[in-house]
PDB file of C-alpha atoms and ligand atoms in Angstrom:
ATOM      1  CA  UNK A1217    -143.348 328.842 111.299  1.00 86.00           C
ATOM      2  CA  UNK A1218    -146.006 328.280 113.936  1.00 92.00           C
ATOM      3  CA  UNK A1219    -145.614 325.682 116.668  1.00 95.00           C
ATOM      4  CA  UNK A1220    -148.063 323.393 118.468  1.00 97.00           C
ATOM      5  CA  UNK A1221    -146.855 322.152 121.810  1.00 96.00           C
ATOM      6  CA  UNK A1222    -148.844 319.078 122.825  1.00 97.00           C
ATOM      7  CA  UNK A1223    -148.868 317.930 126.442  1.00 94.00           C
ATOM      8  CA  UNK A1224    -149.497 314.231 125.941  1.00 95.00           C
ATOM      9  CA  UNK A1225    -149.899 313.637 129.666  1.00 92.00           C
ATOM     10  CA  UNK A1226    -147.933 313.799 132.837  1.00 89.00           C
ATOM     11  CA  UNK A1227    -146.613 310.306 133.557  1.00 91.00           C
ATOM     12  CA  UNK A1228    -142.824 310.402 133.866  1.00 92.00           C
ATOM     13  CA  UNK A1229    -139.864 308.191 134.772  1.00 93.00           C
ATOM     14  CA  UNK A1230    -138.002 311.036 136.539  1.00 94.00           C
ATOM     15  CA  UNK A1231    -139.116 312.901 139.622  1.00 93.00           C
ATOM     16  CA  UNK A1232    -137.520 316.333 139.234  1.00 95.00           C
ATOM     17  CA  UNK A1233    -137.394 318.535 142.306  1.00 95.00           C
ATOM     18  CA  UNK A1234    -138.173 321.586 140.144  1.00 96.00           C
ATOM     19  CA  UNK A1235    -140.944 320.074 137.980  1.00 94.00           C
ATOM     20  CA  UNK A1236    -143.534 322.777 137.235  1.00 92.00           C
ATOM     21  CA  UNK A1237    -146.182 320.103 136.671  1.00 88.00           C
ATOM     22  CA  UNK A1238    -146.154 319.189 140.387  1.00 79.00           C
ATOM     23  CA  UNK A1239    -148.753 316.569 141.293  1.00 77.00           C
ATOM     24  CA  UNK A1240    -150.493 316.552 137.887  1.00 77.00           C
ATOM     25  CA  UNK A1241    -148.728 313.211 137.358  1.00 73.00           C
ATOM     26  CA  UNK A1242    -150.937 311.610 140.010  1.00 72.00           C
ATOM     27  CA  UNK A1243    -154.050 313.669 139.316  1.00 77.00           C
ATOM     28  CA  UNK A1244    -154.214 313.632 135.514  1.00 79.00           C
ATOM     29  CA  UNK A1245    -152.109 310.770 134.110  1.00 83.00           C
ATOM     30  CA  UNK A1246    -151.873 310.544 130.294  1.00 90.00           C
ATOM     31  CA  UNK A1247    -154.134 311.470 127.385  1.00 92.00           C
ATOM     32  CA  UNK A1248    -155.428 308.650 125.172  1.00 95.00           C
ATOM     33  CA  UNK A1249    -154.093 307.941 121.669  1.00 97.00           C
ATOM     34  CA  UNK A1250    -157.335 309.111 120.052  1.00 97.00           C
ATOM     35  CA  UNK A1251    -157.381 312.350 122.021  1.00 96.00           C
ATOM     36  CA  UNK A1252    -153.863 313.176 120.840  1.00 97.00           C
ATOM     37  CA  UNK A1253    -154.618 312.249 117.228  1.00 97.00           C
ATOM     38  CA  UNK A1254    -157.576 314.638 117.281  1.00 97.00           C
ATOM     39  CA  UNK A1255    -155.318 317.403 118.596  1.00 97.00           C
ATOM     40  CA  UNK A1256    -152.691 316.665 115.945  1.00 97.00           C
ATOM     41  CA  UNK A1257    -155.282 316.924 113.195  1.00 97.00           C
ATOM     42  CA  UNK A1258    -156.524 320.218 114.577  1.00 95.00           C
ATOM     43  CA  UNK A1259    -152.995 321.616 115.024  1.00 96.00           C
ATOM     44  CA  UNK A1260    -151.954 320.628 111.497  1.00 96.00           C
ATOM     45  CA  UNK A1261    -154.364 323.233 110.079  1.00 95.00           C
ATOM     46  CA  UNK A1262    -152.107 326.143 110.985  1.00 94.00           C
ATOM     47  CA  UNK A1263    -148.917 324.788 112.592  1.00 95.00           C
ATOM     48  CA  UNK A1264    -145.832 323.477 110.834  1.00 96.00           C
ATOM     49  CA  UNK A1265    -143.922 322.424 113.961  1.00 97.00           C
ATOM     50  CA  UNK A1266    -145.255 319.939 116.489  1.00 98.00           C
ATOM     51  CA  UNK A1267    -143.669 319.276 119.868  1.00 98.00           C
ATOM     52  CA  UNK A1268    -144.561 316.140 121.777  1.00 98.00           C
ATOM     53  CA  UNK A1269    -144.103 316.899 125.439  1.00 95.00           C
ATOM     54  CA  UNK A1270    -145.311 315.742 128.837  1.00 87.00           C
ATOM     55  CA  UNK A1271    -144.613 314.351 131.402  1.00 89.00           C
ATOM     56  CA  UNK A1272    -142.269 312.046 129.595  1.00 95.00           C
ATOM     57  CA  UNK A1273    -143.485 311.128 126.111  1.00 97.00           C
ATOM     58  CA  UNK A1274    -141.019 308.313 125.593  1.00 97.00           C
ATOM     59  CA  UNK A1275    -142.791 306.260 128.259  1.00 95.00           C
ATOM     60  CA  UNK A1276    -145.895 306.110 126.040  1.00 95.00           C
ATOM     61  CA  UNK A1277    -146.482 302.818 124.245  1.00 95.00           C
ATOM     62  CA  UNK A1278    -148.198 304.628 121.339  1.00 97.00           C
ATOM     63  CA  UNK A1279    -145.429 307.152 120.638  1.00 98.00           C
ATOM     64  CA  UNK A1280    -144.377 305.585 117.312  1.00 98.00           C
ATOM     65  CA  UNK A1281    -148.006 305.550 116.171  1.00 98.00           C
ATOM     66  CA  UNK A1282    -148.415 309.218 117.108  1.00 98.00           C
ATOM     67  CA  UNK A1283    -145.220 310.305 115.357  1.00 98.00           C
ATOM     68  CA  UNK A1284    -146.208 308.335 112.254  1.00 98.00           C
ATOM     69  CA  UNK A1285    -149.572 310.106 112.277  1.00 98.00           C
ATOM     70  CA  UNK A1286    -147.886 313.510 112.677  1.00 98.00           C
ATOM     71  CA  UNK A1287    -145.687 312.748 109.659  1.00 98.00           C
ATOM     72  CA  UNK A1288    -148.775 311.790 107.657  1.00 98.00           C
ATOM     73  CA  UNK A1289    -150.222 315.200 108.542  1.00 98.00           C
ATOM     74  CA  UNK A1290    -147.073 316.774 107.036  1.00 97.00           C
ATOM     75  CA  UNK A1291    -145.636 318.656 110.006  1.00 98.00           C
ATOM     76  CA  UNK A1292    -142.223 319.923 108.890  1.00 97.00           C
ATOM     77  CA  UNK A1293    -140.596 319.567 112.308  1.00 97.00           C
ATOM     78  CA  UNK A1294    -141.571 316.810 114.699  1.00 98.00           C
ATOM     79  CA  UNK A1295    -139.805 317.489 117.960  1.00 98.00           C
ATOM     80  CA  UNK A1296    -139.609 315.111 120.900  1.00 98.00           C
ATOM     81  CA  UNK A1297    -139.123 316.864 124.218  1.00 98.00           C
ATOM     82  CA  UNK A1298    -137.696 314.366 126.652  1.00 98.00           C
ATOM     83  CA  UNK A1299    -135.485 313.627 129.617  1.00 97.00           C
ATOM     84  CA  UNK A1300    -133.522 311.517 127.135  1.00 97.00           C
ATOM     85  CA  UNK A1301    -133.369 308.323 129.160  1.00 97.00           C
ATOM     86  CA  UNK A1302    -135.050 306.044 126.603  1.00 98.00           C
ATOM     87  CA  UNK A1303    -132.612 307.162 123.901  1.00 98.00           C
ATOM     88  CA  UNK A1304    -129.952 305.161 125.703  1.00 98.00           C
ATOM     89  CA  UNK A1305    -131.482 302.275 123.715  1.00 98.00           C
ATOM     90  CA  UNK A1306    -130.226 302.506 120.149  1.00 98.00           C
ATOM     91  CA  UNK A1307    -133.079 300.471 118.713  1.00 98.00           C
ATOM     92  CA  UNK A1308    -135.570 302.880 120.291  1.00 98.00           C
ATOM     93  CA  UNK A1309    -133.757 305.834 118.671  1.00 98.00           C
ATOM     94  CA  UNK A1310    -133.909 304.153 115.272  1.00 98.00           C
ATOM     95  CA  UNK A1311    -137.625 303.429 115.567  1.00 98.00           C
ATOM     96  CA  UNK A1312    -138.486 306.987 116.580  1.00 98.00           C
ATOM     97  CA  UNK A1313    -136.408 308.460 113.755  1.00 98.00           C
ATOM     98  CA  UNK A1314    -137.847 306.024 111.193  1.00 98.00           C
ATOM     99  CA  UNK A1315    -141.342 307.058 112.277  1.00 98.00           C
ATOM    100  CA  UNK A1316    -140.548 310.723 111.463  1.00 98.00           C
ATOM    101  CA  UNK A1317    -139.154 312.532 114.513  1.00 98.00           C
ATOM    102  CA  UNK A1318    -136.480 314.959 113.324  1.00 98.00           C
ATOM    103  CA  UNK A1319    -135.604 317.144 116.322  1.00 98.00           C
ATOM    104  CA  UNK A1320    -134.824 316.263 119.924  1.00 98.00           C
ATOM    105  CA  UNK A1321    -135.088 318.649 122.871  1.00 98.00           C
ATOM    106  CA  UNK A1322    -133.417 316.914 125.786  1.00 98.00           C
ATOM    107  CA  UNK A1323    -133.064 317.997 129.401  1.00 98.00           C
ATOM    108  CA  UNK A1324    -129.820 317.791 131.317  1.00 98.00           C
ATOM    109  CA  UNK A1325    -129.351 319.447 134.692  1.00 98.00           C
ATOM    110  CA  UNK A1326    -125.833 318.621 135.794  1.00 98.00           C
ATOM    111  CA  UNK A1327    -122.321 317.961 134.491  1.00 98.00           C
ATOM    112  CA  UNK A1328    -121.896 314.883 136.687  1.00 98.00           C
ATOM    113  CA  UNK A1329    -124.301 312.199 137.955  1.00 98.00           C
ATOM    114  CA  UNK A1330    -124.301 313.550 141.523  1.00 98.00           C
ATOM    115  CA  UNK A1331    -125.845 316.876 140.454  1.00 98.00           C
ATOM    116  CA  UNK A1332    -128.182 315.687 137.677  1.00 98.00           C
ATOM    117  CA  UNK A1333    -129.423 312.633 139.583  1.00 98.00           C
ATOM    118  CA  UNK A1334    -130.102 314.598 142.757  1.00 97.00           C
ATOM    119  CA  UNK A1335    -132.135 317.174 140.855  1.00 98.00           C
ATOM    120  CA  UNK A1336    -134.084 314.563 138.878  1.00 97.00           C
ATOM    121  CA  UNK A1337    -134.331 312.181 141.852  1.00 96.00           C
ATOM    122  CA  UNK A1338    -133.413 309.287 139.554  1.00 97.00           C
ATOM    123  CA  UNK A1339    -130.283 307.517 138.329  1.00 96.00           C
ATOM    124  CA  UNK A1340    -130.676 309.058 134.922  1.00 97.00           C
ATOM    125  CA  UNK A1341    -127.458 310.953 134.071  1.00 98.00           C
ATOM    126  CA  UNK A1342    -125.740 308.116 132.194  1.00 98.00           C
ATOM    127  CA  UNK A1343    -128.935 307.230 130.300  1.00 97.00           C
ATOM    128  CA  UNK A1344    -129.404 310.838 129.166  1.00 98.00           C
ATOM    129  CA  UNK A1345    -125.777 311.282 128.099  1.00 98.00           C
ATOM    130  CA  UNK A1346    -125.769 307.931 126.264  1.00 98.00           C
ATOM    131  CA  UNK A1347    -129.060 308.968 124.650  1.00 98.00           C
ATOM    132  CA  UNK A1348    -127.455 312.133 123.310  1.00 98.00           C
ATOM    133  CA  UNK A1349    -124.499 310.169 121.942  1.00 98.00           C
ATOM    134  CA  UNK A1350    -126.814 307.681 120.210  1.00 98.00           C
ATOM    135  CA  UNK A1351    -128.897 310.407 118.603  1.00 98.00           C
ATOM    136  CA  UNK A1352    -125.823 312.263 117.372  1.00 98.00           C
ATOM    137  CA  UNK A1353    -124.431 309.001 115.960  1.00 98.00           C
ATOM    138  CA  UNK A1354    -127.657 308.792 113.965  1.00 98.00           C
ATOM    139  CA  UNK A1355    -127.185 312.356 112.686  1.00 98.00           C
ATOM    140  CA  UNK A1356    -129.991 313.973 114.709  1.00 98.00           C
ATOM    141  CA  UNK A1357    -130.328 317.603 115.825  1.00 96.00           C
ATOM    142  CA  UNK A1358    -130.234 317.955 119.605  1.00 98.00           C
ATOM    143  CA  UNK A1359    -131.281 321.081 121.487  1.00 98.00           C
ATOM    144  CA  UNK A1360    -130.877 320.938 125.250  1.00 98.00           C
ATOM    145  CA  UNK A1361    -132.441 322.640 128.221  1.00 98.00           C
ATOM    146  CA  UNK A1362    -130.914 322.974 131.667  1.00 98.00           C
ATOM    147  CA  UNK A1363    -133.042 324.333 134.491  1.00 98.00           C
ATOM    148  CA  UNK A1364    -130.966 326.727 136.586  1.00 98.00           C
ATOM    149  CA  UNK A1365    -131.258 325.846 140.279  1.00 98.00           C
ATOM    150  CA  UNK A1366    -129.367 326.405 143.514  1.00 98.00           C
ATOM    151  CA  UNK A1367    -127.441 323.174 143.088  1.00 97.00           C
ATOM    152  CA  UNK A1368    -126.217 323.567 139.510  1.00 98.00           C
ATOM    153  CA  UNK A1369    -125.719 327.302 138.868  1.00 98.00           C
ATOM    154  CA  UNK A1370    -122.072 327.224 139.892  1.00 98.00           C
ATOM    155  CA  UNK A1371    -121.501 324.447 137.324  1.00 98.00           C
ATOM    156  CA  UNK A1372    -123.088 326.013 134.231  1.00 98.00           C
ATOM    157  CA  UNK A1373    -119.699 326.298 132.509  1.00 98.00           C
ATOM    158  CA  UNK A1374    -118.995 322.631 133.106  1.00 98.00           C
ATOM    159  CA  UNK A1375    -122.428 321.747 131.735  1.00 98.00           C
ATOM    160  CA  UNK A1376    -121.682 323.902 128.661  1.00 98.00           C
ATOM    161  CA  UNK A1377    -118.367 322.077 128.133  1.00 98.00           C
ATOM    162  CA  UNK A1378    -120.080 318.691 128.443  1.00 98.00           C
ATOM    163  CA  UNK A1379    -122.712 319.690 125.875  1.00 98.00           C
ATOM    164  CA  UNK A1380    -120.085 320.940 123.454  1.00 98.00           C
ATOM    165  CA  UNK A1381    -118.233 317.634 123.786  1.00 98.00           C
ATOM    166  CA  UNK A1382    -121.555 315.904 122.959  1.00 98.00           C
ATOM    167  CA  UNK A1383    -121.889 318.098 119.867  1.00 97.00           C
ATOM    168  CA  UNK A1384    -125.411 319.354 120.521  1.00 98.00           C
ATOM    169  CA  UNK A1385    -126.789 321.954 118.124  1.00 97.00           C
ATOM    170  CA  UNK A1386    -127.911 324.421 120.797  1.00 98.00           C
ATOM    171  CA  UNK A1387    -127.991 324.576 124.582  1.00 98.00           C
ATOM    172  CA  UNK A1388    -130.280 326.663 126.740  1.00 98.00           C
ATOM    173  CA  UNK A1389    -130.248 327.570 130.423  1.00 98.00           C
ATOM    174  CA  UNK A1390    -133.719 328.317 131.802  1.00 98.00           C
ATOM    175  CA  UNK A1391    -134.218 329.996 135.156  1.00 98.00           C
ATOM    176  CA  UNK A1392    -136.351 327.762 137.372  1.00 98.00           C
ATOM    177  CA  UNK A1393    -140.060 328.634 137.408  1.00 97.00           C
ATOM    178  CA  UNK A1394    -141.298 328.349 140.995  1.00 97.00           C
ATOM    179  CA  UNK A1395    -144.489 326.392 140.329  1.00 95.00           C
ATOM    180  CA  UNK A1396    -145.419 322.815 141.195  1.00 94.00           C
ATOM    181  CA  UNK A1397    -142.542 320.944 142.826  1.00 95.00           C
ATOM    182  CA  UNK A1398    -140.271 323.998 142.469  1.00 97.00           C
ATOM    183  CA  UNK A1399    -142.714 326.042 144.543  1.00 97.00           C
ATOM    184  CA  UNK A1400    -142.870 323.307 147.170  1.00 96.00           C
ATOM    185  CA  UNK A1401    -139.065 323.037 147.259  1.00 97.00           C
ATOM    186  CA  UNK A1402    -138.466 326.779 146.814  1.00 97.00           C
ATOM    187  CA  UNK A1403    -135.862 327.249 149.552  1.00 97.00           C
ATOM    188  CA  UNK A1404    -133.533 324.521 148.362  1.00 97.00           C
ATOM    189  CA  UNK A1405    -134.132 324.984 144.630  1.00 98.00           C
ATOM    190  CA  UNK A1406    -134.518 328.651 143.661  1.00 98.00           C
ATOM    191  CA  UNK A1407    -131.260 330.662 143.586  1.00 98.00           C
ATOM    192  CA  UNK A1408    -130.821 334.432 143.533  1.00 98.00           C
ATOM    193  CA  UNK A1409    -130.605 335.549 139.924  1.00 98.00           C
ATOM    194  CA  UNK A1410    -127.844 338.055 140.791  1.00 98.00           C
ATOM    195  CA  UNK A1411    -125.665 335.161 142.009  1.00 98.00           C
ATOM    196  CA  UNK A1412    -126.434 333.118 138.901  1.00 98.00           C
ATOM    197  CA  UNK A1413    -125.633 335.853 136.353  1.00 98.00           C
ATOM    198  CA  UNK A1414    -121.788 335.738 136.443  1.00 98.00           C
ATOM    199  CA  UNK A1415    -121.784 331.944 136.081  1.00 98.00           C
ATOM    200  CA  UNK A1416    -124.306 332.162 133.298  1.00 98.00           C
ATOM    201  CA  UNK A1417    -122.192 334.630 131.335  1.00 98.00           C
ATOM    202  CA  UNK A1418    -119.139 332.374 131.600  1.00 98.00           C
ATOM    203  CA  UNK A1419    -121.183 329.453 130.262  1.00 98.00           C
ATOM    204  CA  UNK A1420    -122.477 331.609 127.387  1.00 98.00           C
ATOM    205  CA  UNK A1421    -118.892 332.656 126.618  1.00 98.00           C
ATOM    206  CA  UNK A1422    -118.015 328.988 126.179  1.00 98.00           C
ATOM    207  CA  UNK A1423    -120.844 328.660 123.660  1.00 98.00           C
ATOM    208  CA  UNK A1424    -119.565 331.727 121.791  1.00 97.00           C
ATOM    209  CA  UNK A1425    -116.003 330.442 121.817  1.00 97.00           C
ATOM    210  CA  UNK A1426    -117.050 327.145 120.222  1.00 97.00           C
ATOM    211  CA  UNK A1427    -119.583 328.850 117.900  1.00 96.00           C
ATOM    212  CA  UNK A1428    -122.507 326.970 119.408  1.00 96.00           C
ATOM    213  CA  UNK A1429    -125.811 328.699 119.918  1.00 97.00           C
ATOM    214  CA  UNK A1430    -126.170 329.184 123.684  1.00 98.00           C
ATOM    215  CA  UNK A1431    -129.399 330.689 125.004  1.00 98.00           C
ATOM    216  CA  UNK A1432    -131.021 331.823 128.252  1.00 98.00           C
ATOM    217  CA  UNK A1433    -134.670 331.778 129.237  1.00 98.00           C
ATOM    218  CA  UNK A1434    -136.440 333.770 131.968  1.00 98.00           C
ATOM    219  CA  UNK A1435    -133.465 335.944 132.902  1.00 98.00           C
ATOM    220  CA  UNK A1436    -134.137 339.641 132.175  1.00 98.00           C
ATOM    221  CA  UNK A1437    -131.892 342.028 130.252  1.00 98.00           C
ATOM    222  CA  UNK A1438    -130.599 343.760 133.400  1.00 98.00           C
ATOM    223  CA  UNK A1439    -128.569 340.617 134.232  1.00 98.00           C
ATOM    224  CA  UNK A1440    -127.354 339.990 130.693  1.00 98.00           C
ATOM    225  CA  UNK A1441    -125.519 343.119 129.607  1.00 96.00           C
ATOM    226  CA  UNK A1442    -123.518 342.206 126.504  1.00 96.00           C
ATOM    227  CA  UNK A1443    -125.450 338.933 126.121  1.00 98.00           C
ATOM    228  CA  UNK A1444    -128.782 340.335 124.918  1.00 97.00           C
ATOM    229  CA  UNK A1445    -128.543 338.213 121.757  1.00 97.00           C
ATOM    230  CA  UNK A1446    -128.743 335.082 123.938  1.00 98.00           C
ATOM    231  CA  UNK A1447    -132.277 335.804 125.220  1.00 98.00           C
ATOM    232  CA  UNK A1448    -134.455 332.883 124.088  1.00 97.00           C
ATOM    233  CA  UNK A1449    -137.768 334.690 124.291  1.00 96.00           C
ATOM    234  CA  UNK A1450    -136.691 336.796 121.305  1.00 94.00           C
ATOM    235  CA  UNK A1451    -136.428 333.790 119.004  1.00 93.00           C
ATOM    236  CA  UNK A1452    -139.258 331.565 120.275  1.00 92.00           C
ATOM    237  CA  UNK A1453    -141.683 330.778 117.469  1.00 87.00           C
ATOM    238  CA  UNK A1454    -145.318 331.800 117.933  1.00 86.00           C
ATOM    239  CA  UNK A1455    -147.582 328.995 118.823  1.00 90.00           C
ATOM    240  CA  UNK A1456    -150.236 327.379 120.906  1.00 94.00           C
ATOM    241  CA  UNK A1457    -150.105 324.950 123.763  1.00 94.00           C
ATOM    242  CA  UNK A1458    -152.490 322.052 124.039  1.00 93.00           C
ATOM    243  CA  UNK A1459    -152.586 321.633 127.803  1.00 88.00           C
ATOM    244  CA  UNK A1460    -154.277 318.595 129.321  1.00 83.00           C
ATOM    245  CA  UNK A1461    -157.819 319.892 129.136  1.00 84.00           C
ATOM    246  CA  UNK A1462    -157.592 323.361 127.627  1.00 91.00           C
ATOM    247  CA  UNK A1463    -155.720 325.220 124.888  1.00 92.00           C
ATOM    248  CA  UNK A1464    -153.522 328.306 125.244  1.00 93.00           C
ATOM    249  CA  UNK A1465    -154.029 329.852 121.791  1.00 91.00           C
ATOM    250  CA  UNK A1466    -151.132 332.303 121.974  1.00 92.00           C
ATOM    251  CA  UNK A1467    -148.294 331.174 124.175  1.00 91.00           C
ATOM    252  CA  UNK A1468    -146.277 334.375 123.789  1.00 92.00           C
ATOM    253  CA  UNK A1469    -148.980 336.651 125.172  1.00 93.00           C
ATOM    254  CA  UNK A1470    -149.958 334.181 127.876  1.00 93.00           C
ATOM    255  CA  UNK A1471    -146.316 333.961 128.999  1.00 94.00           C
ATOM    256  CA  UNK A1472    -145.921 337.738 129.047  1.00 94.00           C
ATOM    257  CA  UNK A1473    -149.316 338.613 130.556  1.00 93.00           C
ATOM    258  CA  UNK A1474    -149.881 335.738 132.981  1.00 94.00           C
ATOM    259  CA  UNK A1475    -146.459 334.196 133.627  1.00 96.00           C
ATOM    260  CA  UNK A1476    -143.976 337.090 133.825  1.00 97.00           C
ATOM    261  CA  UNK A1477    -144.048 340.459 135.534  1.00 97.00           C
ATOM    262  CA  UNK A1478    -142.216 343.796 135.718  1.00 96.00           C
ATOM    263  CA  UNK A1479    -141.475 345.829 138.821  1.00 96.00           C
ATOM    264  CA  UNK A1480    -141.746 349.518 139.822  1.00 93.00           C
ATOM    265  CA  UNK A1481    -138.242 350.377 138.558  1.00 91.00           C
ATOM    266  CA  UNK A1482    -138.809 348.742 135.182  1.00 96.00           C
ATOM    267  CA  UNK A1483    -140.670 351.897 134.076  1.00 94.00           C
ATOM    268  CA  UNK A1484    -137.280 353.678 134.022  1.00 94.00           C
ATOM    269  CA  UNK A1485    -135.544 350.939 132.022  1.00 97.00           C
ATOM    270  CA  UNK A1486    -134.666 351.270 128.364  1.00 96.00           C
ATOM    271  CA  UNK A1487    -135.644 347.623 127.826  1.00 96.00           C
ATOM    272  CA  UNK A1488    -139.183 348.100 129.173  1.00 95.00           C
ATOM    273  CA  UNK A1489    -140.790 347.463 125.784  1.00 94.00           C
ATOM    274  CA  UNK A1490    -138.863 344.306 124.958  1.00 95.00           C
ATOM    275  CA  UNK A1491    -138.157 342.748 128.362  1.00 97.00           C
ATOM    276  CA  UNK A1492    -140.649 340.216 129.734  1.00 97.00           C
ATOM    277  CA  UNK A1493    -139.266 340.466 133.290  1.00 98.00           C
ATOM    278  CA  UNK A1494    -138.853 337.443 135.590  1.00 98.00           C
ATOM    279  CA  UNK A1495    -141.427 334.734 136.328  1.00 98.00           C
ATOM    280  CA  UNK A1496    -143.836 336.495 138.691  1.00 98.00           C
ATOM    281  CA  UNK A1497    -143.240 334.046 141.575  1.00 98.00           C
ATOM    282  CA  UNK A1498    -139.614 335.228 141.891  1.00 98.00           C
ATOM    283  CA  UNK A1499    -140.195 338.847 143.018  1.00 98.00           C
ATOM    284  CA  UNK A1500    -143.180 337.685 145.086  1.00 97.00           C
ATOM    285  CA  UNK A1501    -140.632 335.916 147.273  1.00 97.00           C
ATOM    286  CA  UNK A1502    -137.418 337.912 146.792  1.00 98.00           C
ATOM    287  CA  UNK A1503    -138.647 341.399 145.888  1.00 97.00           C
ATOM    288  CA  UNK A1504    -137.258 343.738 143.196  1.00 97.00           C
ATOM    289  CA  UNK A1505    -134.002 344.921 144.739  1.00 96.00           C
ATOM    290  CA  UNK A1506    -131.769 342.919 142.370  1.00 97.00           C
ATOM    291  CA  UNK A1507    -133.416 344.323 139.227  1.00 97.00           C
ATOM    292  CA  UNK A1508    -131.593 347.532 138.290  1.00 96.00           C
ATOM    293  CA  UNK A1509    -133.063 349.435 135.344  1.00 96.00           C
ATOM    294  CA  UNK A1510    -130.749 350.044 132.410  1.00 96.00           C
ATOM    295  CA  UNK A1511    -130.713 353.742 131.512  1.00 90.00           C
ATOM    296  CA  UNK A1512    -130.156 355.265 128.110  1.00 82.00           C
ATOM    297  CA  UNK A1513    -126.562 356.501 127.912  1.00 72.00           C
TER     298      UNK A1513
HETATM  299  S1  LIG B2031    -137.456 346.019 132.383  1.00 86.86           S
HETATM  300 FE1  LIG B2031    -137.101 345.507 134.537  1.00 86.86          FE
HETATM  301  S2  LIG B2031    -136.628 343.333 134.581  1.00 86.86           S
HETATM  302 FE2  LIG B2031    -136.407 344.040 132.470  1.00 86.86          FE
HETATM  303  S3  LIG B2031    -134.259 344.572 132.230  1.00 86.86           S
HETATM  304 FE3  LIG B2031    -135.304 346.437 132.829  1.00 86.86          FE
HETATM  305  S4  LIG B2031    -135.178 346.484 135.092  1.00 86.86           S
HETATM  306 FE4  LIG B2031    -134.676 344.405 134.421  1.00 86.86          FE
END
């Protein structure tokens, strides 16, 4: 199935220190209802999955109207990508579900308020966790994303345990992409991937133990020996991204060709043809020393 990822705008009620959107919030604001409806109509021609993303879509007053319209256009999956705070209100959850949303991709960045709230620069941990509980109570599918940063990588196992206790369908750990706020805050936000890897594997083991799908994004094969089946890029559906004022028609090739990169040693690696490499900003700052090619045995 093909996916359309719609950036509805950049206004947000969190202020994450790693936000790739940076100052777009101030510069661009939100799209209008009519603009998004036009995009939905266009996307419905060849996409079966629609993702409402931002910014923070749940701060939009017209969200119910947009979801209702997406249902009318017969998208099979209507996913809401969110920081989860508004789902702390049960009535809000019910309205969104009644309108037609049937999948929720929520972001959580710590196992305790001190970590999550520091990273999001908002008192949001309890809202997000309550939001997950409310959605599960209403029988909804929850997929989560955790951005791996310097302040949470040692706690990935604890985050995994929390998410299992919340009964999410799938959790994903995504290595921070050093753009926007993450680029500005690089020194305090971006960890060394070689230090992250052992913690990541322990967290993935917890997923395996409890038979939950646990995934990793933007961490190459050379750090994930024995965990190759957890690489998200291999299962991401094809699709397009409706950015604020332009369209990326093929997200997979744009991610591989413009976002990621491979280094000099990658030519000797047996994963060369399947590995996307790290986000290109990482080796620009840290070099390629940590990336050891995997040889054929
Ligand atoms: S191709 Fe490069 S980045 Fe990818 S696994 Fe091999 S050495 Fe690592």
